[in-house]
Short mmCIF file of C-alpha atoms and ligand atoms in Angstrom, two decimals:
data_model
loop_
_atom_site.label_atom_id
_atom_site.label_comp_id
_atom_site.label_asym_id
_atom_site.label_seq_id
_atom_site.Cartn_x
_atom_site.Cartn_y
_atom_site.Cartn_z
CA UNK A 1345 -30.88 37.48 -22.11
CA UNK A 1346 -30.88 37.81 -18.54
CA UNK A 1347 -31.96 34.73 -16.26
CA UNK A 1348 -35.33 36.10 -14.22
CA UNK A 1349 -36.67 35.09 -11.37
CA UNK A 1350 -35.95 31.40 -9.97
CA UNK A 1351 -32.51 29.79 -10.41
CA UNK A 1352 -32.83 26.04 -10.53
CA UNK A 1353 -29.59 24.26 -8.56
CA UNK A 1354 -29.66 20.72 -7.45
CA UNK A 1355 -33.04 20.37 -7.60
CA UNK A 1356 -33.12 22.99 -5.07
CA UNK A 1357 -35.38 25.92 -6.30
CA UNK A 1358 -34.37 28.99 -4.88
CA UNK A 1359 -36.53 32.49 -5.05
CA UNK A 1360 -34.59 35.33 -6.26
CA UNK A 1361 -34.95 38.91 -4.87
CA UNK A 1362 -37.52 41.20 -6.72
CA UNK A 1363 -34.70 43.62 -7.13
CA UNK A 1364 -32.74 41.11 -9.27
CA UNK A 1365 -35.87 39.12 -10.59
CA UNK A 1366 -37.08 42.18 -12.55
CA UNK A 1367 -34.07 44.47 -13.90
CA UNK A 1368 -35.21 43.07 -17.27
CA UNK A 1369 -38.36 44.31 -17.10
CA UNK A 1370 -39.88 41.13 -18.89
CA UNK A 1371 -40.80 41.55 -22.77
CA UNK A 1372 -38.37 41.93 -25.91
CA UNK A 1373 -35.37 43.23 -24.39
CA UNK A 1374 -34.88 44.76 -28.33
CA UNK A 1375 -31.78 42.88 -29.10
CA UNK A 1376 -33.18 40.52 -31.29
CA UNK A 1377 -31.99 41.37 -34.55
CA UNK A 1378 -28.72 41.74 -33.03
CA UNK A 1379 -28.81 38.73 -31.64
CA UNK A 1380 -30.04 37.36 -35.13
CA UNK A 1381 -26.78 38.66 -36.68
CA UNK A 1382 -24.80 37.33 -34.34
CA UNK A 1383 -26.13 33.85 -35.06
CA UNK A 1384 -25.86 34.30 -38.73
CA UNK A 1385 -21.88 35.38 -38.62
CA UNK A 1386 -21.61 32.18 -36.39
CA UNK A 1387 -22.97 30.16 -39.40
CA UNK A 1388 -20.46 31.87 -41.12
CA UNK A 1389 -22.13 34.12 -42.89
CA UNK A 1390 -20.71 38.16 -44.27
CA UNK A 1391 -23.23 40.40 -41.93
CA UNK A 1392 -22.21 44.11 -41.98
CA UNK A 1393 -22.99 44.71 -38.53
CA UNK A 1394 -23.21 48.41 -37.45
CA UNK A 1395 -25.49 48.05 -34.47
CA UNK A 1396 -23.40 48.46 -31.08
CA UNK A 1397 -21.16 51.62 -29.80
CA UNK A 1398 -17.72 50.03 -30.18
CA UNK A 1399 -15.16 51.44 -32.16
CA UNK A 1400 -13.11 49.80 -35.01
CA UNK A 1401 -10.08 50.95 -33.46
CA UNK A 1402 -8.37 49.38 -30.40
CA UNK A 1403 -6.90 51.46 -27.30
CA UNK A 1404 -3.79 53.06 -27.97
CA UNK A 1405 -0.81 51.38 -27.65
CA UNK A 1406 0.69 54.14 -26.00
CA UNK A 1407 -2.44 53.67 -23.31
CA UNK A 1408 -1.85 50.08 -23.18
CA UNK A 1409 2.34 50.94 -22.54
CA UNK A 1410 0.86 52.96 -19.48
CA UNK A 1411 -0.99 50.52 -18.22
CA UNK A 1412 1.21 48.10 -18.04
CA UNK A 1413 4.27 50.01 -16.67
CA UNK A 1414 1.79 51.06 -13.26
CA UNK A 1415 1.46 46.83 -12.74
CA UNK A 1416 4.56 46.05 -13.54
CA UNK A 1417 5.81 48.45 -11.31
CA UNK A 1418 3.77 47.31 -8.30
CA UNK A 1419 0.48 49.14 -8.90
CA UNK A 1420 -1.18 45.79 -8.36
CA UNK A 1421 -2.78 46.39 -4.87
CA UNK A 1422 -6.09 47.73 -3.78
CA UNK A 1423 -6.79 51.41 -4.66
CA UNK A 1424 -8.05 54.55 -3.24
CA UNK A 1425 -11.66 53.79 -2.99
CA UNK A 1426 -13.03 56.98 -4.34
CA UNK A 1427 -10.00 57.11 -7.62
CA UNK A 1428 -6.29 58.53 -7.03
CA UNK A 1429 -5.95 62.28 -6.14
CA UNK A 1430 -4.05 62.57 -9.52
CA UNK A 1431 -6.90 60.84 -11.64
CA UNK A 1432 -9.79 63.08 -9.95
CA UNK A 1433 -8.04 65.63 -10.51
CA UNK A 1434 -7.35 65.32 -13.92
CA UNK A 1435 -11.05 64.43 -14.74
CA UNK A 1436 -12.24 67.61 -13.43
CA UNK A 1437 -9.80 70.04 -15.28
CA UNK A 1438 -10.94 68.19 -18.47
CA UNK A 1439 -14.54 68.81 -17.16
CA UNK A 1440 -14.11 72.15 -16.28
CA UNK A 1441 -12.23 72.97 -19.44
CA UNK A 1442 -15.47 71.40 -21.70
CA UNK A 1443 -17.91 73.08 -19.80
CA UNK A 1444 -16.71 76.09 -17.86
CA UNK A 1445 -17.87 75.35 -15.06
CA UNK A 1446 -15.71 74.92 -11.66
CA UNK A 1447 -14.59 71.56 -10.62
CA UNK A 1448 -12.38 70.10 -8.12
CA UNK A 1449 -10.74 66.79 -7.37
CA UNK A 1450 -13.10 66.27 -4.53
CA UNK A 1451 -16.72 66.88 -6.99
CA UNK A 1452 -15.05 63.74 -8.60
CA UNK A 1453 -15.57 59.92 -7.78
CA UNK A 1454 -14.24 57.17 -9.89
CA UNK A 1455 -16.27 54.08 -11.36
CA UNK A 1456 -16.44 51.65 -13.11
CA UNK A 1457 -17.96 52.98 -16.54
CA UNK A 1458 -19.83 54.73 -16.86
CA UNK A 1459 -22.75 52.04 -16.54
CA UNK A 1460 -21.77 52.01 -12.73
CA UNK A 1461 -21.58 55.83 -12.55
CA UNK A 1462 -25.17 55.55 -13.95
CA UNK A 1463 -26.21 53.03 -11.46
CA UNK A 1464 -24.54 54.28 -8.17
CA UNK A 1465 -26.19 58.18 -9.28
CA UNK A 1466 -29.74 56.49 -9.07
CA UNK A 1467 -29.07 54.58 -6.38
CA UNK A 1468 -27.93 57.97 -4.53
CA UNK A 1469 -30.89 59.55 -5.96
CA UNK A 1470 -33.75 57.58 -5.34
CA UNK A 1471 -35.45 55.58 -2.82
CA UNK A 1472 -37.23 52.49 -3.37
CA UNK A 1473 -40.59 53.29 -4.79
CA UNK A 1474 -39.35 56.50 -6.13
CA UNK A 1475 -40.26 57.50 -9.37
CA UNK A 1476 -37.09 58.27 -11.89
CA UNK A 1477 -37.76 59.55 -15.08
CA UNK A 1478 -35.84 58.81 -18.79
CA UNK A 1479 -36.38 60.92 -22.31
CA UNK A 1480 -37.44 58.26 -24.72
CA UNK A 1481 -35.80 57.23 -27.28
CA UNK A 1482 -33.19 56.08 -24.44
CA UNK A 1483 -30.12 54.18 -24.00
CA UNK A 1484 -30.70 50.32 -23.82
CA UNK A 1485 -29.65 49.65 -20.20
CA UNK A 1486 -31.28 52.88 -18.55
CA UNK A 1487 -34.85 51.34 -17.69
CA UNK A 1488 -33.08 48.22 -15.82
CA UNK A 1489 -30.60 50.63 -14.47
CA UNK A 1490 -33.90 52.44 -12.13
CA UNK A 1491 -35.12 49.05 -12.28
CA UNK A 1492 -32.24 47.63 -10.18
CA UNK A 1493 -32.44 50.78 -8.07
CA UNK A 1494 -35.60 49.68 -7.14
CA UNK A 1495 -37.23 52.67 -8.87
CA UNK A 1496 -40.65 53.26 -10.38
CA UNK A 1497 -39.54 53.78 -14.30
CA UNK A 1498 -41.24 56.67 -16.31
CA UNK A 1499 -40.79 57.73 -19.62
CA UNK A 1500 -40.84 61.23 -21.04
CA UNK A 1501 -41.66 60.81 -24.79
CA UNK A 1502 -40.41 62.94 -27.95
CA UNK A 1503 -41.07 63.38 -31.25
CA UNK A 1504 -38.93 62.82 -34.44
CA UNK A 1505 -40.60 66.08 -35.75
CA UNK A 1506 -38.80 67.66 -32.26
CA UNK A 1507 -35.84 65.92 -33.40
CA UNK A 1508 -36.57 63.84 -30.25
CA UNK A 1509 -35.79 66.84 -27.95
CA UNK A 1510 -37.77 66.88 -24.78
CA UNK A 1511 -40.16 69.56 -24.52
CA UNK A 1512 -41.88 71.21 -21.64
CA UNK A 1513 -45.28 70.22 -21.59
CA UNK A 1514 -44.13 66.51 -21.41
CA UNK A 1515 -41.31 67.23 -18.87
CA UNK A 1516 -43.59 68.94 -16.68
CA UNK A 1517 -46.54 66.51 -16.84
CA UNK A 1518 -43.97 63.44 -16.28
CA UNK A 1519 -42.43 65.80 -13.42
CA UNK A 1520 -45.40 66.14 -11.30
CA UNK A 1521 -44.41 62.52 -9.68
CA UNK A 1522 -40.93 62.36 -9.92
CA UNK A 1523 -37.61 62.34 -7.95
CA UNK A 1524 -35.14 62.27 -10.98
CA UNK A 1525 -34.56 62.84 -14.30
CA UNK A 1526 -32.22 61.42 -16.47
CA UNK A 1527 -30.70 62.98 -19.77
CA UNK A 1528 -28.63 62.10 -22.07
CA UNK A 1529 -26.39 64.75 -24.55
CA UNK A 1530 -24.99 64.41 -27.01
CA UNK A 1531 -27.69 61.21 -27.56
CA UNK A 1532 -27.74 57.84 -28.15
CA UNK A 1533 -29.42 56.75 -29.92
CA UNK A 1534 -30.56 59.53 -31.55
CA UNK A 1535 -27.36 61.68 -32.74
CA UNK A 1536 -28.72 64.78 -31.16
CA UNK A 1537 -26.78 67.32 -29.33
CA UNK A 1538 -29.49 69.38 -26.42
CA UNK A 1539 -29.73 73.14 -27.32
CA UNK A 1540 -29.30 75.81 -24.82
CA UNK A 1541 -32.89 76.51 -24.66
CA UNK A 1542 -33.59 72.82 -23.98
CA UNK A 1543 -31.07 72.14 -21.21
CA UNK A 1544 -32.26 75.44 -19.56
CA UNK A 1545 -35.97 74.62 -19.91
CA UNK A 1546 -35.00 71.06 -18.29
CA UNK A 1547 -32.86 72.92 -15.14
CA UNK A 1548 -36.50 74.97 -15.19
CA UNK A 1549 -38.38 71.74 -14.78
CA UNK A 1550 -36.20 70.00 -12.73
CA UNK A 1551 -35.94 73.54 -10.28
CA UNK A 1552 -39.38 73.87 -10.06
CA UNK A 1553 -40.30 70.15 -9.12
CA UNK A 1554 -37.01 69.49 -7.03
CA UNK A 1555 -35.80 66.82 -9.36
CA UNK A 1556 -32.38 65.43 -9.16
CA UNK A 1557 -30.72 65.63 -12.71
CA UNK A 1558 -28.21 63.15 -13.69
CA UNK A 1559 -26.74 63.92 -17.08
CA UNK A 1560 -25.26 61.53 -18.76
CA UNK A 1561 -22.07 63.00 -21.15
CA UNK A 1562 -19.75 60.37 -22.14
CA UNK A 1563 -20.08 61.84 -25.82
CA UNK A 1564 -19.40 64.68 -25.03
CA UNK A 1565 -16.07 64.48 -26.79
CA UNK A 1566 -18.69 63.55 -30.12
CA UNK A 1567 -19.62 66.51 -30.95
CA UNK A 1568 -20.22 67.81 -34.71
CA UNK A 1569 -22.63 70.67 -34.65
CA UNK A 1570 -23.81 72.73 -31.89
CA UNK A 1571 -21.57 72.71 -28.00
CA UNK A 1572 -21.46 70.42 -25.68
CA UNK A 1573 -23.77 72.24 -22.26
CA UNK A 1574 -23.61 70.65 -19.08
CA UNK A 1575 -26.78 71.48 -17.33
CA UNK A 1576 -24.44 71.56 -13.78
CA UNK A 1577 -23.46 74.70 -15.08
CA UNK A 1578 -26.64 76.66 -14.89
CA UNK A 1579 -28.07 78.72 -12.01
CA UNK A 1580 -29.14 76.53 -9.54
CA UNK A 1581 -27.99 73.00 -10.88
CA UNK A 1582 -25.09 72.19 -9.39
CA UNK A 1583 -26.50 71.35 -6.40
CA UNK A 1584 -29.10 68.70 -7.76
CA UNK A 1585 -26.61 67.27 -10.60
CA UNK A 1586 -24.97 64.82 -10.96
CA UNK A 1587 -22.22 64.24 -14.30
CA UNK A 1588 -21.42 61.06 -15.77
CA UNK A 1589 -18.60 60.38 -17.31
CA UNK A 1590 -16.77 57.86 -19.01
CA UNK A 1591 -13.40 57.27 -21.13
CA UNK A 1592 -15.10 54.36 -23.01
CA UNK A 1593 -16.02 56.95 -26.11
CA UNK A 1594 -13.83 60.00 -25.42
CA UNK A 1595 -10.99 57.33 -25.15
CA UNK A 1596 -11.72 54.07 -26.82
CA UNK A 1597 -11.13 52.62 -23.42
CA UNK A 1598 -14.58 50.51 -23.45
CA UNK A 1599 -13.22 47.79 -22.29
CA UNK A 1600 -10.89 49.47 -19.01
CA UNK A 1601 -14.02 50.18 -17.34
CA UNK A 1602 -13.13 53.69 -16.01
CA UNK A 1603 -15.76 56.52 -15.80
CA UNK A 1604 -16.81 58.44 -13.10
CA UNK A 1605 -19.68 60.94 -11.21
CA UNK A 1606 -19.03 64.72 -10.72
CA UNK A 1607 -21.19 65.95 -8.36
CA UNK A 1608 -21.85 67.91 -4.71
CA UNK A 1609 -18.44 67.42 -2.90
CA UNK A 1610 -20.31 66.30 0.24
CA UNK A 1611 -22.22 64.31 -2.05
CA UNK A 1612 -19.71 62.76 -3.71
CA UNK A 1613 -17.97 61.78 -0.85
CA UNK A 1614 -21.19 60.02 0.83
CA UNK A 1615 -21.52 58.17 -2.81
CA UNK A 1616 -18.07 56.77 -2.03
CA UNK A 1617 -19.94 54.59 0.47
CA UNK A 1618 -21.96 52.86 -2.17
CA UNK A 1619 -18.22 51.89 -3.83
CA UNK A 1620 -16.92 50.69 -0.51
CA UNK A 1621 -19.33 48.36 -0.20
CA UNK A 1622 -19.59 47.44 -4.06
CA UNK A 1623 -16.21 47.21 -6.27
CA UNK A 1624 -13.89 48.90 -3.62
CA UNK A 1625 -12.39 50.77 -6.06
CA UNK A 1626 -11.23 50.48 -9.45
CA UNK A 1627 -7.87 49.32 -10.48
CA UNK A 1628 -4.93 51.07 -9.81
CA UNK A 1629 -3.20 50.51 -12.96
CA UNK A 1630 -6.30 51.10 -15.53
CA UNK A 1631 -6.73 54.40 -13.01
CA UNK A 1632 -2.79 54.98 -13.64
CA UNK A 1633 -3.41 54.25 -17.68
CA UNK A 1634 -6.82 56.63 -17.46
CA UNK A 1635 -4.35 59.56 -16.28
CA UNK A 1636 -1.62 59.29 -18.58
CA UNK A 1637 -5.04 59.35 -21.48
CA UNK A 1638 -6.26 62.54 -20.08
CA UNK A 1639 -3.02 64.16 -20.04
CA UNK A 1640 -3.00 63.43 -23.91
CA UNK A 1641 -5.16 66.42 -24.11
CA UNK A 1642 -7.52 67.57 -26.51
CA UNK A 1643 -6.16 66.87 -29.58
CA UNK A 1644 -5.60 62.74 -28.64
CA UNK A 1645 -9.58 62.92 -28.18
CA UNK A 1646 -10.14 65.01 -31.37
CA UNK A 1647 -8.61 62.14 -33.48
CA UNK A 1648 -10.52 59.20 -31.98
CA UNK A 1649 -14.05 61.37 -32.38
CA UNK A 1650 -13.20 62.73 -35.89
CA UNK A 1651 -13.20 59.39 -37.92
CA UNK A 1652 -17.52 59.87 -36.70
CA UNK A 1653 -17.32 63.35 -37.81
CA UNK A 1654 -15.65 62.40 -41.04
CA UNK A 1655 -18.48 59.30 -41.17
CA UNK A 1656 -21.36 61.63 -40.13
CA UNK A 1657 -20.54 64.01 -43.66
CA UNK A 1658 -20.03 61.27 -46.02
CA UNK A 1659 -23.78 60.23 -44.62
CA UNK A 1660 -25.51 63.18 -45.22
CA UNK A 1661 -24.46 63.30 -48.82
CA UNK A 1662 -25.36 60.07 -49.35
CA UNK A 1663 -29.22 60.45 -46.94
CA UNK A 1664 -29.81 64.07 -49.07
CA UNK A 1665 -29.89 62.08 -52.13
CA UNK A 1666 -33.17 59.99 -51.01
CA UNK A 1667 -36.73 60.55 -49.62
CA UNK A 1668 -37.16 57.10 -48.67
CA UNK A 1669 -35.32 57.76 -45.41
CA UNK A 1670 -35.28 61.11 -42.89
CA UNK A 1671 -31.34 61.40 -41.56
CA UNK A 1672 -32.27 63.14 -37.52
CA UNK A 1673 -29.70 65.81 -37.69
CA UNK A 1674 -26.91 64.12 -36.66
CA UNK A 1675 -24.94 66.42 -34.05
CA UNK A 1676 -22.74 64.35 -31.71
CA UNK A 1677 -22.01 60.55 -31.05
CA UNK A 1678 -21.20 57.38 -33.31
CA UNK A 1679 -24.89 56.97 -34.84
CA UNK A 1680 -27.24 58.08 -37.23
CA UNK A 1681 -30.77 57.75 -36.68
CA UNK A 1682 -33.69 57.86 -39.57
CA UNK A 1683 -36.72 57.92 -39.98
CA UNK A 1684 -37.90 54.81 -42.35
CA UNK A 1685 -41.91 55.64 -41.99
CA UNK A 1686 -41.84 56.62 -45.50
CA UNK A 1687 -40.91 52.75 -46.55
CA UNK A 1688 -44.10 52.16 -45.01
CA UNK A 1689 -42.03 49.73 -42.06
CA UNK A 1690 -41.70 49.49 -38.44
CA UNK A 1691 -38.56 49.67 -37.27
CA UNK A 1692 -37.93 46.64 -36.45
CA UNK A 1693 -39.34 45.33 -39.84
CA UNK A 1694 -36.66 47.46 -41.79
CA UNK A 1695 -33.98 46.32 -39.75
CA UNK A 1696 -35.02 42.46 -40.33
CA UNK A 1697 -35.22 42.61 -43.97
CA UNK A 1698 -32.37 44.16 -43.89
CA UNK A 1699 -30.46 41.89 -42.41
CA UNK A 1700 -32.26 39.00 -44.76
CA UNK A 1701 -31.98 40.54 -48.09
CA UNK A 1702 -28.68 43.17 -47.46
CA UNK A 1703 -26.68 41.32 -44.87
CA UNK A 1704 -26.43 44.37 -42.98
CA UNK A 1705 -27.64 44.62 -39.56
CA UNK A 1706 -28.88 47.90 -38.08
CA UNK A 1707 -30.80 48.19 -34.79
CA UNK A 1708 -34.66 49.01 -35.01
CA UNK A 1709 -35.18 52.21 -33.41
CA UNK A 1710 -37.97 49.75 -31.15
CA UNK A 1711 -35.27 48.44 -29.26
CA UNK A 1712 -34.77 52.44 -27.52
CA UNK A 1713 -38.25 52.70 -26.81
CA UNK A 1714 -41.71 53.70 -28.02
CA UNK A 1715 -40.88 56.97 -29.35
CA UNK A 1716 -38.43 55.77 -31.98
CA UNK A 1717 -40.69 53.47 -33.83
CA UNK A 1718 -40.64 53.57 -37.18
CA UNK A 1719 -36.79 54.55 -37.29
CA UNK A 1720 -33.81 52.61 -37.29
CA UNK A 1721 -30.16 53.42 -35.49
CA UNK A 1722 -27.09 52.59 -37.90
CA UNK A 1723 -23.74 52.49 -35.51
CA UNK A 1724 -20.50 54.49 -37.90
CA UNK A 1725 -18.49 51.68 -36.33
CA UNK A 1726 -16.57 50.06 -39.49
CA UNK A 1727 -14.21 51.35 -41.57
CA UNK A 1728 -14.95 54.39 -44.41
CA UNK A 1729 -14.90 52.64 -47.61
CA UNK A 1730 -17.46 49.52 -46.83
CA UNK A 1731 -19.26 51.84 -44.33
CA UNK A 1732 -20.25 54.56 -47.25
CA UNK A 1733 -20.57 50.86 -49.58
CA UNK A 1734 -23.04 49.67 -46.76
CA UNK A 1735 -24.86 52.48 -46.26
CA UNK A 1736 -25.67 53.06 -49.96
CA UNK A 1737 -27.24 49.81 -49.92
CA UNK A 1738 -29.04 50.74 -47.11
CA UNK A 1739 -30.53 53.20 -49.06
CA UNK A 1740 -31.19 51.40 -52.15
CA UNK A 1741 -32.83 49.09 -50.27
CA UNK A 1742 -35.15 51.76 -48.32
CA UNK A 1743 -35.98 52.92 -52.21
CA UNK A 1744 -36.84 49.61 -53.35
CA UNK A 1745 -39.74 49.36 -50.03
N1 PMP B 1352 -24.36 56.01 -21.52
C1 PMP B 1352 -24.55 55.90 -22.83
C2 PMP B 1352 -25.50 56.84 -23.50
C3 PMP B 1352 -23.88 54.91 -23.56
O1 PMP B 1352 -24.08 54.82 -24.89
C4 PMP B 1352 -23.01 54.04 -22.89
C5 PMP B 1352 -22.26 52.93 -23.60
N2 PMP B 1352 -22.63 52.59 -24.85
C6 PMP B 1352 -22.85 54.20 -21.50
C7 PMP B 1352 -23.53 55.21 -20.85
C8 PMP B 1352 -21.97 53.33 -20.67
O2 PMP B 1352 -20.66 53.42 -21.08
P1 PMP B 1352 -19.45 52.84 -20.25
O3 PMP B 1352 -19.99 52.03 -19.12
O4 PMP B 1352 -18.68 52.01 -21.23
O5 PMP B 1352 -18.69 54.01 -19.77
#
């Protein structure tokens, strides 16, 4: 999808930098069948599509009212580069009331998304050349995200029998090389919330071979089973952590672009260089709209996250019913990943006769890396009645294989 290494103008051919040239890694990128269903609702046909992390609701009005009230009343000009002292300090009392653990205004620096939370921690992190390392099954942008840090990128694998939690032979193997580690709880794609015991065999690791750890949490507002544990929080962590954080799930603010680090105070404040020199802050009035969200409270969250808790149960009793597929328990976050070995497909074979013979497009569990072959990710992202409709076809279909 992304243009890779010369750019033709004029007849002029220019050389682009490695550090742009190869954030794509070359290869499948994994969005093919989405792509594929894109092109076949363009031709006008019905594809059920339940393949990216958007919700089927909009931002609030009342979000939007905010918003619009801070430009209209002259919150128009550049902002405080690091987020407003109201803002910061209204992401750490919702971070310190999840987790426990202390937080101040100052452990707190606004981004863009989370995406550039993930890419300005790395960037902080790691030095050309270093090695950064990500638990696969992954997120889709992570390996271009070290990649465009000018990192070395290594994988930690899992297994669908560990229900694709990271375990310590593989940590520690993978470690041996390594500046950073990134995690990612609750998990996309995989639907799994991290256990105690795993987060505080990770801080282990990650103690023992002076890793950074940057922990990405912007479920953690998804959660159905099990608590949401930020590893900053155990003995010895905060110091080498660093939180990211978003509003896009928590909020369904995707598109206002607000997330943030939580980190080191003196660390945080040295990461405000990167944003000087980058966006130079994020909008005042999306900052101004971000606040008046958070001071919704708890309860504003719980009803945009429980339409995926009320999703996740009507799945299970549908996924009990069959053998053909293996539901990974499905803790936290808008998907549901299974296990489709026992149809005898890849992945990526499921999900294309899928979308040729059920109109309903899925992502192949391929497309998050090696580790999730054989499995596909199905997004909750439509409405109840023809998302439990969709999903029993899904199943029919598996039974049919
Ligand atoms: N991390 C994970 C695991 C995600 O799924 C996403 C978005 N789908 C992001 C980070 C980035 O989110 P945003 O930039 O919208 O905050």
């Amino acid at each position: 999808m992304m243009p890779s290494g010369k750019l033709n103008t004029e007849g002029r051919t220019m050389k682009l930098s490695n550090r742009i040239a190869n954030i794509n890694g070359g290869g499948s990128d994994g969005w093919e069948v989405f792509l594929r269903a894109r092109e076949m609702i363009g031709a006008g046909q019905p594809v059920i599509e339940l393949t990216i992390g958007e919700h089927d609701i909009k931002t609030d009005p009342i979000i939007i009212d905010a918003m619009f009230a801070s430009a209209k009343s002259g919150n128009t000009t550049y902002s405080a580069v690091p987020g407003s002292p109201a803002l910061r300090a209204e992401i750490a009392a919702r971070y310190q009331r999840l987790t426990g653990v202390e937080t101040k205004a100052g452990n707190v620096l606004v981004t863009s998304g989370g995406q550039a939370a993930l890419f300005s921690a790395h960037l902080a992190a790691l030095n050309p050349g270093d090695t950064g390392l990500i638990c696969d099954p992954y997120y889709a942008t992570y390996p271009g995200v070290l990649r465009a840090a000018g990192a070395e990128v290594q994988m930690v694998p899992t297994r669908s029998s560990d229900n694709f939690l990271p375990q310590r032979g593989a940590l520690a193997a993978a470690a041996k090389n390594a500046k950073s580690l990134l995690i990612n709880s609750p998990n996309n794609p995989t639907g799994v919330v991290y256990p105690l015991e795993t987060m505080q065999m990770i801080a282990d690791v990650c103690i023992g071979h002076d890793l950074w750890l940057i922990s990405d949490e912007v479920y953690d507002s998804q959660i159905w089973q099990g608590a949401h544990i930020s590893p900053r929080g155990l003995p010895g962590m905060a110091e080498r952590t660093l939180v990211v954080g978003s509003m896009s799930k928590s909020h369904a603010m995707t598109g206002s672009r607000i997330g943030w680090i939580i980190g080191p105070e003196e660390i945080i404040d040295q990461i405000m260089n990167l944003s000087t020199v980058n966006a130079y802050g994020v909008p005042g009035f999306i900052q101004d709209a971000a606040e008046f969200a958070l001071k919704q409270g708890p309860e504003f969250e719980a009803k945009i996250a429980d339409v995926f808790r009320r999703r996740t149960e009507m799945s299970q009793e549908i996924l009990q019913k069959t053998n053909a597929l293996r539901l990974i328990p499905a803790q936290g976050a808008m998907y549901l990943m299974l296990d489709v070995r026992n149809t005898g497909m890849s992945g990526e074979q499921f999900a294309n006769k899928l979308l040729d013979e059920e109109l309903i497009a899925v992502m192949p569990g391929e497309s998050f890396g090696n580790s999730a072959a054989g499995h596909v990710r199905v997004a909750m992202t439509i409405a109840d009645a023809p998302f439990v409709k969709a999903l029993k076809r899904l199943v029919d279909f598996a039974e049919r294989q």
